[in-house]
Short mmCIF file of C-alpha atoms in Angstrom, two decimals:
data_model
loop_
_atom_site.label_atom_id
_atom_site.label_comp_id
_atom_site.label_asym_id
_atom_site.label_seq_id
_atom_site.Cartn_x
_atom_site.Cartn_y
_atom_site.Cartn_z
CA MET A 1474 53.79 111.11 -122.20
CA ASP A 1475 51.86 114.28 -122.62
CA ARG A 1476 54.41 116.70 -121.22
CA PHE A 1477 55.76 118.14 -124.42
CA LYS A 1478 55.84 121.71 -125.64
CA LEU A 1479 55.93 123.20 -129.13
CA ARG A 1480 57.58 126.56 -129.75
CA LYS A 1481 59.25 128.70 -132.40
CA ALA A 1482 62.92 127.84 -132.79
CA GLU A 1483 65.49 130.30 -131.47
CA PRO A 1484 69.17 130.77 -132.40
CA LYS A 1485 70.18 128.54 -129.45
CA ASP A 1486 68.25 125.64 -131.07
CA VAL A 1487 70.52 125.52 -134.13
CA PRO A 1488 72.69 122.60 -132.88
CA ASP A 1489 69.55 120.58 -132.10
CA ILE A 1490 68.01 121.42 -135.48
CA LEU A 1491 71.16 120.21 -137.26
CA ARG A 1492 71.23 117.07 -135.11
CA LEU A 1493 67.62 116.26 -136.03
CA ILE A 1494 68.21 117.05 -139.73
CA LYS A 1495 71.05 114.50 -139.65
CA GLU A 1496 68.90 111.95 -137.81
CA LEU A 1497 66.19 112.22 -140.44
CA ALA A 1498 68.82 112.00 -143.20
CA LYS A 1499 70.31 108.93 -141.48
CA TYR A 1500 66.86 107.32 -141.48
CA GLU A 1501 66.84 107.93 -145.27
CA GLU A 1502 70.41 106.51 -145.41
CA MET A 1503 71.70 109.88 -146.66
CA GLU A 1504 73.50 111.24 -143.60
CA ASP A 1505 76.72 112.05 -145.49
CA GLN A 1506 74.71 114.28 -147.83
CA VAL A 1507 74.07 116.84 -145.07
CA LEU A 1508 76.61 119.54 -145.87
CA LEU A 1509 74.84 122.31 -143.98
CA THR A 1510 76.65 123.67 -140.89
CA GLU A 1511 75.38 125.31 -137.69
CA LYS A 1512 76.80 128.60 -139.03
CA ASP A 1513 74.73 128.30 -142.25
CA LEU A 1514 71.60 127.45 -140.28
CA LEU A 1515 72.15 130.42 -137.95
CA GLU A 1516 72.73 132.96 -140.75
CA ASP A 1517 70.01 131.59 -142.99
CA GLY A 1518 67.31 131.22 -140.33
CA PHE A 1519 67.95 134.01 -137.86
CA GLY A 1520 69.36 136.87 -139.93
CA ASP A 1521 67.54 139.87 -141.42
CA HIS A 1522 65.87 137.73 -144.03
CA PRO A 1523 65.08 134.23 -142.78
CA PHE A 1524 65.13 131.63 -145.54
CA TYR A 1525 63.32 129.11 -143.35
CA HIS A 1526 61.27 128.90 -140.14
CA CYS A 1527 61.37 126.15 -137.54
CA ILE A 1528 59.09 124.81 -134.84
CA VAL A 1529 60.69 122.57 -132.21
CA ALA A 1530 59.13 120.06 -129.84
CA GLU A 1531 60.77 119.75 -126.44
CA VAL A 1532 60.25 117.51 -123.41
CA PRO A 1533 61.53 117.80 -119.85
CA SER A 1534 64.92 116.16 -119.47
CA GLU A 1535 65.03 112.67 -117.95
CA ASN A 1536 68.59 113.25 -116.84
CA PRO A 1537 68.52 114.41 -113.21
CA SER A 1538 71.74 116.43 -113.62
CA ASN A 1539 70.31 118.32 -116.63
CA ASN A 1540 67.61 120.83 -115.74
CA GLY A 1541 66.76 122.09 -119.20
CA PRO A 1542 64.24 120.55 -121.60
CA VAL A 1543 65.42 118.45 -124.54
CA VAL A 1544 64.48 119.07 -128.18
CA ILE A 1545 63.08 115.82 -129.63
CA GLY A 1546 61.30 116.90 -132.81
CA PHE A 1547 61.10 119.70 -135.36
CA ALA A 1548 59.44 120.99 -138.49
CA MET A 1549 61.13 123.30 -141.00
CA TYR A 1550 58.96 125.36 -143.33
CA TYR A 1551 58.99 128.48 -145.49
CA PHE A 1552 56.59 130.47 -147.65
CA THR A 1553 56.29 129.91 -151.36
CA TYR A 1554 54.11 131.61 -153.99
CA ASP A 1555 51.57 130.21 -156.41
CA PRO A 1556 50.98 132.64 -159.31
CA TRP A 1557 47.27 131.66 -159.38
CA ILE A 1558 46.41 131.96 -155.69
CA GLY A 1559 49.30 133.60 -153.86
CA LYS A 1560 51.07 132.57 -150.65
CA LEU A 1561 51.55 128.94 -149.70
CA LEU A 1562 53.21 127.33 -146.69
CA TYR A 1563 55.80 124.79 -147.77
CA LEU A 1564 56.65 122.06 -145.27
CA GLU A 1565 60.27 121.09 -145.91
CA ASP A 1566 61.32 118.76 -143.07
CA PHE A 1567 59.28 117.11 -140.34
CA PHE A 1568 60.73 114.66 -137.81
CA VAL A 1569 60.08 113.33 -134.31
CA MET A 1570 62.74 111.12 -132.68
CA GLU A 1571 61.71 107.47 -132.77
CA GLU A 1572 61.33 106.97 -129.04
CA TYR A 1573 58.91 109.92 -128.82
CA ARG A 1574 56.52 108.78 -131.53
CA GLY A 1575 52.97 107.63 -130.99
CA PHE A 1576 52.17 110.36 -128.46
CA GLY A 1577 50.54 112.79 -130.86
CA ILE A 1578 53.55 115.11 -131.14
CA GLY A 1579 53.60 114.90 -134.94
CA SER A 1580 49.87 115.60 -135.09
CA GLU A 1581 50.25 118.63 -132.84
CA ILE A 1582 53.10 119.97 -134.98
CA LEU A 1583 50.97 119.62 -138.10
CA LYS A 1584 48.07 121.30 -136.29
CA LEU A 1585 50.32 124.25 -135.37
CA LEU A 1586 51.61 124.48 -138.94
CA SER A 1587 48.05 124.41 -140.29
CA HIS A 1588 47.14 127.22 -137.94
CA THR A 1589 50.21 129.21 -139.05
CA ALA A 1590 49.22 128.70 -142.68
CA VAL A 1591 45.67 129.92 -142.08
CA LYS A 1592 46.83 132.87 -139.94
CA THR A 1593 49.31 134.05 -142.59
CA ARG A 1594 46.60 133.77 -145.25
CA CYS A 1595 48.14 130.88 -147.15
CA SER A 1596 45.80 129.03 -149.50
CA SER A 1597 47.42 125.65 -149.06
CA MET A 1598 50.30 123.73 -147.50
CA HIS A 1599 52.57 121.91 -149.95
CA PHE A 1600 55.27 119.31 -149.32
CA ILE A 1601 56.90 116.39 -151.07
CA VAL A 1602 56.83 112.79 -149.90
CA ALA A 1603 58.91 109.94 -151.27
CA GLU A 1604 56.62 107.53 -153.09
CA GLY A 1605 57.96 104.61 -151.00
CA ASN A 1606 57.08 106.24 -147.69
CA GLN A 1607 53.68 104.61 -147.09
CA ALA A 1608 53.49 105.54 -143.39
CA SER A 1609 53.91 109.27 -144.11
CA ILE A 1610 51.59 109.15 -147.11
CA GLU A 1611 48.86 107.63 -144.92
CA PHE A 1612 49.52 110.17 -142.12
CA TYR A 1613 49.00 113.03 -144.59
CA LYS A 1614 46.11 111.48 -146.52
CA ARG A 1615 44.20 111.00 -143.26
CA ARG A 1616 44.41 114.76 -142.89
CA GLY A 1617 43.13 115.55 -146.36
CA ALA A 1618 46.34 115.64 -148.38
CA ALA A 1619 46.07 115.08 -152.12
CA ASP A 1620 48.84 113.74 -154.34
CA LEU A 1621 49.33 116.51 -156.91
CA SER A 1622 51.92 114.43 -158.75
CA LEU A 1623 49.19 111.90 -159.37
CA GLU A 1624 46.28 114.29 -159.94
CA GLU A 1625 48.10 116.91 -161.99
CA GLY A 1626 51.18 115.10 -163.29
CA TRP A 1627 53.79 117.38 -161.73
CA ARG A 1628 57.38 116.19 -161.67
CA LEU A 1629 60.13 117.88 -159.63
CA PHE A 1630 63.25 118.87 -161.56
CA LYS A 1631 66.54 120.36 -160.54
CA ILE A 1632 69.45 122.10 -162.25
CA ASP A 1633 72.61 121.63 -160.24
CA LYS A 1634 75.31 124.17 -159.39
CA SER A 1635 77.72 123.01 -162.09
CA SER A 1636 75.06 123.31 -164.77
CA LEU A 1637 73.99 126.70 -163.36
CA LEU A 1638 77.59 127.91 -163.60
CA LYS A 1639 77.85 126.61 -167.12
CA MET A 1640 74.64 128.39 -168.13
CA SER A 1641 75.34 131.66 -166.43
CA SER A 1642 78.78 132.06 -167.96
CA GLY A 1643 77.91 130.51 -171.32
CA PRO A 1644 77.96 132.28 -174.72
CA GLU A 1645 74.98 134.31 -175.96
CA GLU A 1646 72.61 132.22 -178.05
CA MET B 428 64.72 140.11 -183.31
CA SER B 429 67.48 140.63 -180.81
CA ASN B 430 66.11 143.86 -179.45
CA PHE B 431 64.91 142.98 -175.97
CA ILE B 432 66.03 143.67 -172.42
CA LEU B 433 65.68 141.71 -169.23
CA ARG B 434 65.21 143.56 -165.96
CA LYS B 435 63.98 143.17 -162.41
CA ALA B 436 60.23 143.74 -162.18
CA GLU B 437 59.04 146.97 -160.57
CA PRO B 438 55.67 147.82 -158.95
CA LYS B 439 54.51 149.34 -162.26
CA ASP B 440 54.89 145.89 -163.91
CA VAL B 441 52.25 144.24 -161.76
CA SER B 442 49.43 144.47 -164.33
CA ASP B 443 51.70 143.00 -167.03
CA ILE B 444 52.78 140.22 -164.65
CA LEU B 445 49.15 139.33 -163.95
CA ARG B 446 48.34 139.44 -167.68
CA LEU B 447 51.20 137.03 -168.43
CA ILE B 448 50.26 134.73 -165.52
CA LYS B 449 46.76 134.52 -167.01
CA GLU B 450 48.12 133.90 -170.52
CA LEU B 451 50.23 131.01 -169.26
CA ALA B 452 47.25 129.65 -167.29
CA LYS B 453 45.12 129.95 -170.46
CA PHE B 454 47.73 127.88 -172.33
CA GLU B 455 47.24 125.25 -169.60
CA GLU B 456 43.45 125.68 -169.99
CA MET B 457 43.19 126.91 -166.40
CA GLU B 458 42.63 130.65 -166.83
CA GLU B 459 39.64 130.85 -164.47
CA GLN B 460 41.80 129.36 -161.70
CA VAL B 461 43.83 132.57 -161.46
CA ILE B 462 42.20 134.34 -158.54
CA LEU B 463 45.23 136.43 -157.62
CA THR B 464 44.70 140.19 -158.00
CA GLU B 465 47.03 143.07 -158.91
CA LYS B 466 46.67 144.35 -155.35
CA GLU B 467 47.91 141.01 -153.91
CA LEU B 468 50.78 140.82 -156.40
CA LEU B 469 51.80 144.34 -155.39
CA GLU B 470 51.65 143.69 -151.63
CA ASP B 471 53.24 140.25 -151.84
CA GLY B 472 56.04 141.17 -154.24
CA PHE B 473 56.92 144.73 -153.39
CA GLY B 474 56.28 145.09 -149.66
CA ASP B 475 58.75 144.79 -146.78
CA HIS B 476 59.01 141.06 -147.20
CA PRO B 477 58.70 139.96 -150.84
CA PHE B 478 57.20 136.49 -151.21
CA TYR B 479 58.36 136.29 -154.82
CA HIS B 480 60.77 137.94 -157.27
CA CYS B 481 60.21 138.62 -160.96
CA VAL B 482 62.35 139.17 -164.02
CA VAL B 483 60.57 140.68 -167.04
CA ALA B 484 61.50 140.74 -170.73
CA GLU B 485 60.70 143.98 -172.50
CA VAL B 486 60.83 145.06 -176.16
CA PRO B 487 61.02 148.61 -177.54
CA GLU B 488 57.71 150.39 -178.13
CA ASP B 489 58.00 150.01 -181.91
CA HIS B 490 58.35 146.22 -181.53
CA HIS B 491 55.30 145.83 -179.29
CA SER B 492 53.13 142.70 -179.41
CA SER B 493 50.17 142.44 -181.76
CA ASP B 494 47.93 143.55 -178.86
CA GLY B 495 50.17 146.50 -177.96
CA TYR B 496 52.29 145.22 -175.08
CA THR B 497 56.02 145.80 -174.53
CA VAL B 498 56.45 143.45 -171.54
CA ILE B 499 56.39 140.14 -173.39
CA GLY B 500 57.85 137.56 -171.01
CA PHE B 501 58.54 136.94 -167.34
CA ALA B 502 59.93 134.56 -164.79
CA MET B 503 58.74 134.38 -161.18
CA TYR B 504 61.02 132.81 -158.59
CA TYR B 505 61.70 132.71 -154.87
CA PHE B 506 64.20 131.17 -152.49
CA THR B 507 63.58 127.86 -150.77
CA TYR B 508 65.69 125.89 -148.29
CA ASP B 509 67.05 122.37 -148.42
CA PRO B 510 67.94 121.10 -144.92
CA TRP B 511 70.96 119.25 -146.35
CA ILE B 512 72.53 121.97 -148.49
CA GLY B 513 70.80 125.24 -147.71
CA LYS B 514 69.42 127.88 -150.09
CA LEU B 515 67.87 126.97 -153.42
CA LEU B 516 66.35 129.12 -156.15
CA TYR B 517 62.87 127.90 -157.01
CA LEU B 518 61.59 128.79 -160.47
CA GLU B 519 57.81 129.09 -160.15
CA ASP B 520 56.55 130.51 -163.46
CA PHE B 521 58.36 131.08 -166.74
CA TYR B 522 56.64 132.36 -169.90
CA VAL B 523 57.39 134.19 -173.16
CA MET B 524 54.49 135.34 -175.35
CA LYS B 525 54.09 133.07 -178.38
CA GLU B 526 54.96 135.65 -181.03
CA PHE B 527 58.29 136.37 -179.28
CA ARG B 528 59.52 132.80 -179.03
CA GLY B 529 62.48 131.40 -180.92
CA TYR B 530 64.69 134.45 -180.40
CA GLY B 531 66.56 133.21 -177.35
CA ILE B 532 64.59 135.26 -174.83
CA GLY B 533 63.76 132.17 -172.74
CA SER B 534 67.38 131.05 -172.82
CA ASP B 535 68.53 134.47 -171.70
CA ILE B 536 66.02 134.53 -168.86
CA LEU B 537 67.26 131.15 -167.68
CA LYS B 538 70.86 132.34 -167.99
CA LEU B 539 70.03 135.39 -165.84
CA LEU B 540 68.30 133.23 -163.23
CA SER B 541 71.28 130.86 -163.17
CA GLY B 542 73.55 133.86 -162.50
CA THR B 543 71.22 135.00 -159.72
CA ALA B 544 71.27 131.54 -158.16
CA VAL B 545 75.07 131.37 -158.22
CA LYS B 546 75.45 134.95 -156.92
CA THR B 547 73.08 134.33 -153.99
CA ARG B 548 74.95 131.14 -153.13
CA CYS B 549 72.19 128.73 -154.00
CA SER B 550 73.22 125.12 -154.49
CA SER B 551 70.64 124.34 -157.13
CA MET B 552 67.58 125.61 -159.02
CA HIS B 553 64.39 123.60 -158.56
CA PHE B 554 61.11 123.73 -160.48
CA ILE B 555 58.23 121.47 -161.43
CA VAL B 556 57.22 120.54 -164.94
CA ALA B 557 54.04 118.77 -166.02
CA GLU B 558 54.94 115.29 -167.20
CA TRP B 559 53.16 115.84 -170.54
CA ASN B 560 55.06 119.07 -171.33
CA LYS B 561 57.69 117.53 -173.62
CA PRO B 562 59.07 120.79 -175.15
CA SER B 563 59.73 122.26 -171.69
CA ILE B 564 61.24 119.02 -170.40
CA GLU B 565 63.61 118.97 -173.42
CA PHE B 566 64.44 122.68 -172.97
CA TYR B 567 65.49 122.05 -169.36
CA LYS B 568 67.23 118.71 -169.97
CA ARG B 569 69.41 120.34 -172.65
CA ARG B 570 70.63 122.64 -169.90
CA GLY B 571 71.47 119.90 -167.46
CA ALA B 572 68.20 119.46 -165.60
CA SER B 573 67.47 116.10 -164.01
CA ASP B 574 64.07 114.69 -163.08
CA LEU B 575 64.11 114.25 -159.29
CA SER B 576 60.65 112.66 -159.39
CA ASP B 577 62.18 109.98 -161.55
CA GLU B 578 65.56 109.67 -159.82
CA GLU B 579 64.43 109.99 -156.23
CA GLY B 580 60.70 109.18 -156.36
CA TRP B 581 59.44 112.47 -154.93
CA ARG B 582 55.73 113.24 -155.25
CA LEU B 583 54.21 116.67 -154.62
CA TYR B 584 51.36 116.80 -152.11
CA ALA B 585 48.93 119.53 -151.09
CA ILE B 586 46.66 120.10 -148.09
CA GLU B 587 44.09 122.70 -149.10
CA LYS B 588 42.69 125.56 -147.02
CA ASP B 589 39.51 123.88 -145.82
CA ASP B 590 41.47 120.90 -144.55
CA LEU B 591 44.03 123.22 -142.94
CA VAL B 592 41.20 124.93 -141.06
CA LYS B 593 39.85 121.53 -140.07
CA ILE B 594 43.24 120.37 -138.82
CA SER B 595 44.01 123.57 -136.97
CA THR B 596 40.74 123.47 -135.05
CA MET B 597 40.75 119.70 -134.43
CA LYS B 598 40.57 118.47 -130.84
CA ARG B 599 43.44 116.11 -129.93
#
């Protein structure tokens, strides 16, 4: 199975991107947490100021009545900024449908992302991995990834919308 | 000392921003790791496509710092994207010079950023904190922050430039 192609996502890919986001969320048993809509994805990714970028992997369709290729994998990324070294490429989501794994598609996606990072003069690629996800951790470690949470003690925090609202409308201190 | 203003950073603030980045790095004993230059900060923050945004805290000239500066705090942030909920505001750096702490400047900066996040329809503000940095962890927890590394087990990983080059030129 070597007939796959990687390309930049286009507005027409938005339904497939959402489908794959939900498939990955389902795999993490969090499918009902996906509140994003195709409209959000379209505005946020293909407007004047894209908030994310996507690469999709497609294969020729096996269905004889369908001539077009089928999107079977994707990676979502964006650029972040490290105040010590500058631009970074941040890998947000990365998924290949189960039946298409083991053919090197994931490796090729990561290779393309690495090339994008180097070409856009990023110093590093960052991403988070769930500590229970041994398969992914090994995949990344084989390619030189280092666990910054372990090495540098970083912990990811969030302040949710309700707390943001409370803070932004709160009294002066 | 309530005499300070918060404003969006302008190109002229780039040398102050770099100075404060280095001060914060020095506090973390990592000052020599700051290899970013004023030129890069200018191009990356004030070009056609800004890769970061900055808010600065400024005091009047007659209240300047002991070493003569009027820009005495800053926050650097940018927008990220969660595939489940969309836009997030990511707080990257946040620092107030030591002699200006305790006057609510940090709180006001965070309040301004919260307003920005809500206004730009972000679902959440994310940031990382070093696990040993108790005062910062308390500061954020008092304002409703939760530790996603704890709750959801996320760990931050990096693939550095030399490995990126290796990967991108690897044969299949």
